[in-house]
């Protein structure tokens, strides 16, 4: 799988649209749709499809690159089931890329946050393994007190979770706060920081 295939097909199309936009964009306009309507053969759906195709191609490339990567971070808490939903902490770049591909949002960009910023990504799925939500939590500390803070909770393509999904996620948060080994997580974070430059260099090698 070669990087240039995705670069030449998807990105060149996007750049061509951008160049066209630069040529026709008036000083005052009624929004992007009005400008895109002036482009021969292009509308908002076409723009969306090109971007989506390119994004999916990039993810597939990065999945291949991360397949044998040894980079990881500790699991926040064990996997568990609550009220028909399965919760699993994601602990590798590959797992984040796979979640991104399944959920069609930007969670794959959170690798460095998980490695060095006390953040954790949790996949919330129905017990039939159907993707439904992604949860981002952050470890917080004040003195000797540690706790988990919910940063965001998103459905497929960043849609809002249902009321039931939110309620079950809140129950998971209560359970996770009682189960997390905060001191162990902090110790592992300090160990990763020692090798931060090497890890970042490895991650840079997989970037497009």
XYZ file of N, CA, C and O in Angstrom, residues 105-205:
404
model
N -15.096 9.538 12.522
C -14.797 10.826 13.147
C -13.285 10.952 13.316
O -12.540 10.221 12.651
N -12.801 11.858 14.158
C -11.374 12.192 14.151
C -10.601 11.609 15.340
O -9.556 12.136 15.713
N -11.070 10.507 15.923
C -10.415 9.992 17.124
C -8.985 9.523 16.854
O -8.159 9.471 17.772
N -8.655 9.233 15.608
C -7.289 8.799 15.294
C -6.261 9.887 15.549
O -5.070 9.613 15.648
N -6.708 11.137 15.669
C -5.776 12.242 15.925
C -5.439 12.375 17.409
O -4.685 13.266 17.786
N -5.969 11.480 18.246
C -5.785 11.588 19.693
C -4.666 10.704 20.231
O -4.539 10.528 21.436
N -3.842 10.171 19.345
C -2.794 9.246 19.781
C -1.852 9.904 20.783
O -1.572 9.356 21.860
N -1.355 11.091 20.462
C -0.420 11.764 21.369
C -1.095 12.149 22.681
O -0.462 12.137 23.740
N -2.372 12.511 22.639
C -3.097 12.825 23.870
C -3.140 11.613 24.789
O -2.977 11.725 26.010
N -3.377 10.447 24.210
C -3.439 9.224 25.014
C -2.062 8.852 25.566
O -1.955 8.340 26.681
N -1.034 9.118 24.793
C 0.317 8.770 25.233
C 0.842 9.703 26.320
O 1.486 9.256 27.277
N 0.557 11.006 26.206
C 1.264 11.975 27.055
C 0.364 12.974 27.795
O 0.869 13.866 28.459
N -0.945 12.822 27.705
C -1.814 13.870 28.253
C -2.928 13.325 29.153
O -3.979 13.954 29.282
N -2.741 12.162 29.749
C -3.710 11.585 30.711
C -5.115 11.429 30.116
O -6.102 11.492 30.831
N -5.205 11.243 28.816
C -6.514 11.036 28.203
C -6.664 9.581 27.770
O -5.694 8.909 27.447
N -7.911 9.141 27.763
C -8.208 7.762 27.383
C -9.441 7.748 26.498
O -10.392 8.510 26.718
N -9.417 6.870 25.495
C -10.528 6.720 24.565
C -11.197 5.371 24.823
O -10.533 4.332 24.874
N -12.519 5.415 24.958
C -13.303 4.225 25.241
C -14.290 4.014 24.102
O -14.981 4.952 23.693
N -14.346 2.804 23.575
C -15.367 2.501 22.590
C -16.581 1.927 23.304
O -16.454 1.052 24.167
N -17.739 2.442 22.981
C -19.006 1.969 23.538
C -19.771 1.307 22.401
O -20.121 1.954 21.422
N -20.023 0.028 22.550
C -20.696 -0.706 21.479
C -21.864 -1.495 22.043
O -21.861 -1.870 23.208
N -22.825 -1.718 21.200
C -23.879 -2.631 21.584
C -23.280 -4.021 21.672
O -22.279 -4.315 21.015
N -23.859 -4.888 22.471
C -23.232 -6.196 22.717
C -23.142 -7.056 21.465
O -22.422 -8.040 21.434
N -23.871 -6.673 20.411
C -23.718 -7.360 19.131
C -22.485 -6.863 18.392
O -22.251 -7.216 17.241
N -21.694 -5.979 19.063
C -20.446 -5.414 18.522
C -20.686 -4.320 17.488
O -19.763 -3.905 16.797
N -21.919 -3.840 17.351
C -22.177 -2.739 16.431
C -21.660 -1.434 17.024
O -21.975 -1.088 18.154
N -20.844 -0.707 16.258
C -20.284 0.557 16.736
C -21.400 1.560 16.972
O -22.317 1.684 16.161
N -21.340 2.280 18.097
C -22.369 3.293 18.335
C -21.808 4.578 18.930
O -22.250 5.657 18.562
N -20.814 4.512 19.830
C -20.325 5.722 20.488
C -18.839 5.606 20.834
O -18.316 4.507 21.017
N -18.207 6.759 20.951
C -16.836 6.855 21.442
C -16.816 7.847 22.593
O -17.404 8.925 22.493
N -16.108 7.489 23.631
C -16.048 8.295 24.847
C -14.607 8.726 25.095
O -13.691 7.899 25.035
N -14.389 10.017 25.334
C -13.073 10.507 25.726
C -13.129 10.935 27.187
O -13.993 11.720 27.580
N -12.214 10.398 27.996
C -12.145 10.774 29.407
C -10.733 11.224 29.738
O -9.772 10.845 29.073
N -10.623 12.033 30.770
C -9.326 12.551 31.198
C -9.148 12.263 32.686
O -10.075 12.423 33.475
N -7.946 11.848 33.046
C -7.617 11.643 34.456
C -7.298 12.999 35.078
O -6.454 13.737 34.577
N -7.966 13.334 36.155
C -7.758 14.594 36.857
C -7.198 14.320 38.255
O -7.451 13.274 38.841
N -6.462 15.306 38.771
C -5.868 15.156 40.100
C -5.865 16.481 40.841
O -5.569 17.528 40.267
N -6.227 16.424 42.115
C -6.100 17.573 43.001
C -5.614 17.055 44.343
O -6.357 16.410 45.085
N -4.342 17.324 44.633
C -3.746 16.762 45.845
C -3.677 15.253 45.756
O -3.152 14.697 44.780
N -4.254 14.578 46.730
C -4.262 13.112 46.724
C -5.524 12.536 46.081
O -5.700 11.318 46.063
N -6.381 13.393 45.578
C -7.634 12.920 44.997
C -7.515 12.784 43.481
O -7.069 13.702 42.801
N -7.921 11.619 42.981
C -7.913 11.354 41.546
C -9.336 11.044 41.091
O -10.116 10.439 41.823
N -9.674 11.450 39.881
C -10.981 11.096 39.340
C -10.958 11.202 37.820
O -10.029 11.762 37.236
N -11.994 10.656 37.204
C -12.141 10.705 35.752
C -13.151 11.778 35.373
O -14.218 11.891 35.980
N -12.818 12.539 34.344
C -13.692 13.580 33.824
C -14.078 13.223 32.391
O -13.218 12.906 31.567
N -15.367 13.262 32.106
C -15.819 13.002 30.737
C -15.590 14.251 29.896
O -16.112 15.318 30.204
N -14.804 14.123 28.835
C -14.495 15.257 27.959
C -15.518 15.364 26.842
O -16.056 16.427 26.565
N -15.782 14.235 26.185
C -16.783 14.236 25.132
C -17.307 12.825 24.897
O -16.646 11.835 25.223
N -18.494 12.755 24.346
C -19.181 11.490 24.078
C -19.872 11.649 22.733
O -20.807 12.429 22.604
N -19.370 10.948 21.699
C -19.842 11.173 20.341
C -20.327 9.883 19.697
O -19.781 8.808 19.928
N -21.366 10.029 18.857
C -21.836 8.916 18.059
C -21.147 8.892 16.707
O -20.160 9.596 16.472
N -21.664 8.079 15.792
C -21.083 7.965 14.449
C -21.132 9.318 13.750
O -22.138 10.015 13.791
N -20.011 9.704 13.158
C -19.844 10.995 12.475
C -20.154 12.164 13.415
O -20.686 13.190 13.003
N -19.779 12.006 14.677
C -19.940 13.056 15.692
C -21.397 13.456 15.937
O -21.679 14.583 16.339
N -22.316 12.528 15.722
C -23.701 12.782 16.084
C -23.862 12.625 17.603
O -23.008 12.045 18.284
N -24.939 13.146 18.133
C -25.206 13.051 19.563
C -25.670 11.637 19.931
O -26.526 11.067 19.244
N -25.124 11.050 20.985
C -25.629 9.751 21.456
C -27.093 9.874 21.882
O -27.574 10.963 22.198
N -27.789 8.745 21.920
C -29.166 8.751 22.389
C -29.188 8.945 23.904
O -28.160 8.819 24.584
N -30.369 9.242 24.429
C -30.514 9.428 25.875
C -30.102 8.167 26.633
O -29.465 8.244 27.688
N -30.458 7.014 26.084
C -30.091 5.747 26.734
C -28.581 5.556 26.720
O -27.976 5.160 27.729
N -27.956 5.819 25.578
C -26.497 5.673 25.481
C -25.783 6.601 26.456
O -24.785 6.216 27.073
N -26.295 7.820 26.623
C -25.706 8.759 27.577
C -25.865 8.258 29.008
O -24.932 8.337 29.818
N -27.035 7.740 29.325
C -27.297 7.246 30.673
C -26.376 6.077 31.016
O -25.796 6.023 32.109
N -26.232 5.151 30.071
C -25.363 3.993 30.311
C -23.904 4.434 30.421
O -23.149 3.919 31.246
N -23.489 5.411 29.611
C -22.113 5.915 29.697
C -21.854 6.559 31.056
O -20.765 6.424 31.615
N -22.846 7.251 31.600
C -22.692 7.841 32.934
C -22.521 6.745 33.994
O -21.736 6.903 34.945
N -23.248 5.652 33.826
C -23.089 4.521 34.758
C -21.685 3.925 34.633
O -21.067 3.546 35.633
N -21.182 3.856 33.391
C -19.820 3.358 33.203
C -18.814 4.292 33.886
O -17.854 3.820 34.501
N -19.025 5.589 33.794
C -18.128 6.557 34.432
C -18.060 6.320 35.943
O -16.970 6.340 36.539
N -19.192 6.094 36.567
C -19.217 5.822 38.005
C -18.428 4.560 38.321
O -17.630 4.529 39.275
N -18.649 3.529 37.511
C -17.936 2.259 37.736
C -16.438 2.441 37.509
O -15.619 1.972 38.312
N -16.057 3.122 36.432
C -14.639 3.290 36.096
C -13.902 4.082 37.170
O -12.741 3.800 37.479
N -14.559 5.065 37.750
C -13.917 5.844 38.816
C -13.565 4.986 40.018
O -12.599 5.274 40.734
N -14.328 3.944 40.241
C -14.052 3.060 41.376
C -13.054 1.965 41.036
O -12.497 1.326 41.939
N -12.801 1.748 39.742
C -11.947 0.631 39.318
C -10.558 1.057 38.852
O -9.624 0.258 38.868
N -10.402 2.291 38.416
C -9.133 2.725 37.804
C -7.988 2.730 38.810
O -8.157 3.147 39.963
N -6.826 2.274 38.349
C -5.597 2.301 39.159
C -4.857 3.596 38.815
O -3.953 3.615 37.988
N -5.237 4.682 39.449
C -4.709 5.992 39.080
C -3.207 6.109 39.317
O -2.493 6.691 38.504
N -2.707 5.568 40.396
C -1.271 5.666 40.673
C -0.465 4.864 39.649
O 0.604 5.295 39.216
N -0.983 3.714 39.256
C -0.300 2.914 38.242
C -0.296 3.610 36.892
O 0.703 3.580 36.164
N -1.407 4.258 36.543
C -1.481 5.003 35.292
C -0.481 6.151 35.268
O 0.171 6.417 34.260
N -0.357 6.848 36.414
C 0.573 7.977 36.488
C 2.020 7.507 36.386
O 2.845 8.136 35.726
N 2.323 6.392 37.007
C 3.676 5.844 36.928
C 4.025 5.463 35.495
O 5.123 5.749 35.003
N 3.076 4.854 34.791
C 3.313 4.468 33.400
C 3.466 5.697 32.507
O 4.262 5.694 31.563
N 2.728 6.765 32.808
C 2.850 8.001 32.038
C 4.258 8.576 32.150
O 4.854 8.994 31.147
N 4.805 8.591 33.342
C 6.156 9.114 33.541
C 7.180 8.266 32.799
O 8.172 8.794 32.267
N 6.965 6.977 32.735
C 7.864 6.101 31.996
C 7.799 6.401 30.494
O 8.832 6.387 29.808
N 6.609 6.682 29.996
C 6.481 7.006 28.571
C 7.146 8.336 28.254
O 7.730 8.512 27.179
N 7.066 9.275 29.169
C 7.658 10.592 28.927
C 9.174 10.497 28.748
O 9.764 11.303 28.019
N 9.806 9.517 29.369
C 11.249 9.317 29.197
C 11.569 8.993 27.731
O 12.600 9.409 27.201
N 10.660 8.251 27.072
C 10.881 7.829 25.687
C 10.044 8.646 24.698
O 9.794 8.201 23.570
N 9.623 9.838 25.105
C 8.703 10.634 24.291
C 9.269 10.954 22.915
O 8.586 10.796 21.896
N 10.512 11.411 22.845
C 11.097 11.795 21.554
C 11.139 10.611 20.590
O 10.821 10.763 19.398
N 11.508 9.459 21.098
C 11.579 8.263 20.248
C 10.186 7.874 19.748
O 10.009 7.519 18.576
N 9.181 7.945 20.644
C 7.814 7.605 20.248
C 7.287 8.570 19.197
O 6.660 8.167 18.215
N 7.536 9.865 19.399
C 7.058 10.861 18.445
C 7.714 10.676 17.081
O 7.080 10.881 16.043
N 8.972 10.286 17.081
C 9.663 10.026 15.816
C 9.038 8.844 15.091
O 8.850 8.872 13.868
N 8.676 7.810 15.859
C 8.020 6.635 15.261
C 6.671 7.023 14.685
O 6.310 6.602 13.565
N 5.912 7.829 15.420
C 4.608 8.264 14.929
C 4.742 9.123 13.681
O 3.929 9.021 12.751
N 5.777 9.971 13.650
C 5.987 10.832 12.486
C 6.252 10.019 11.231
O 5.877 10.413 10.123
N 6.871 8.847 11.390
C 7.171 8.004 10.243
C 5.914 7.442 9.585
O 5.954 6.983 8.440
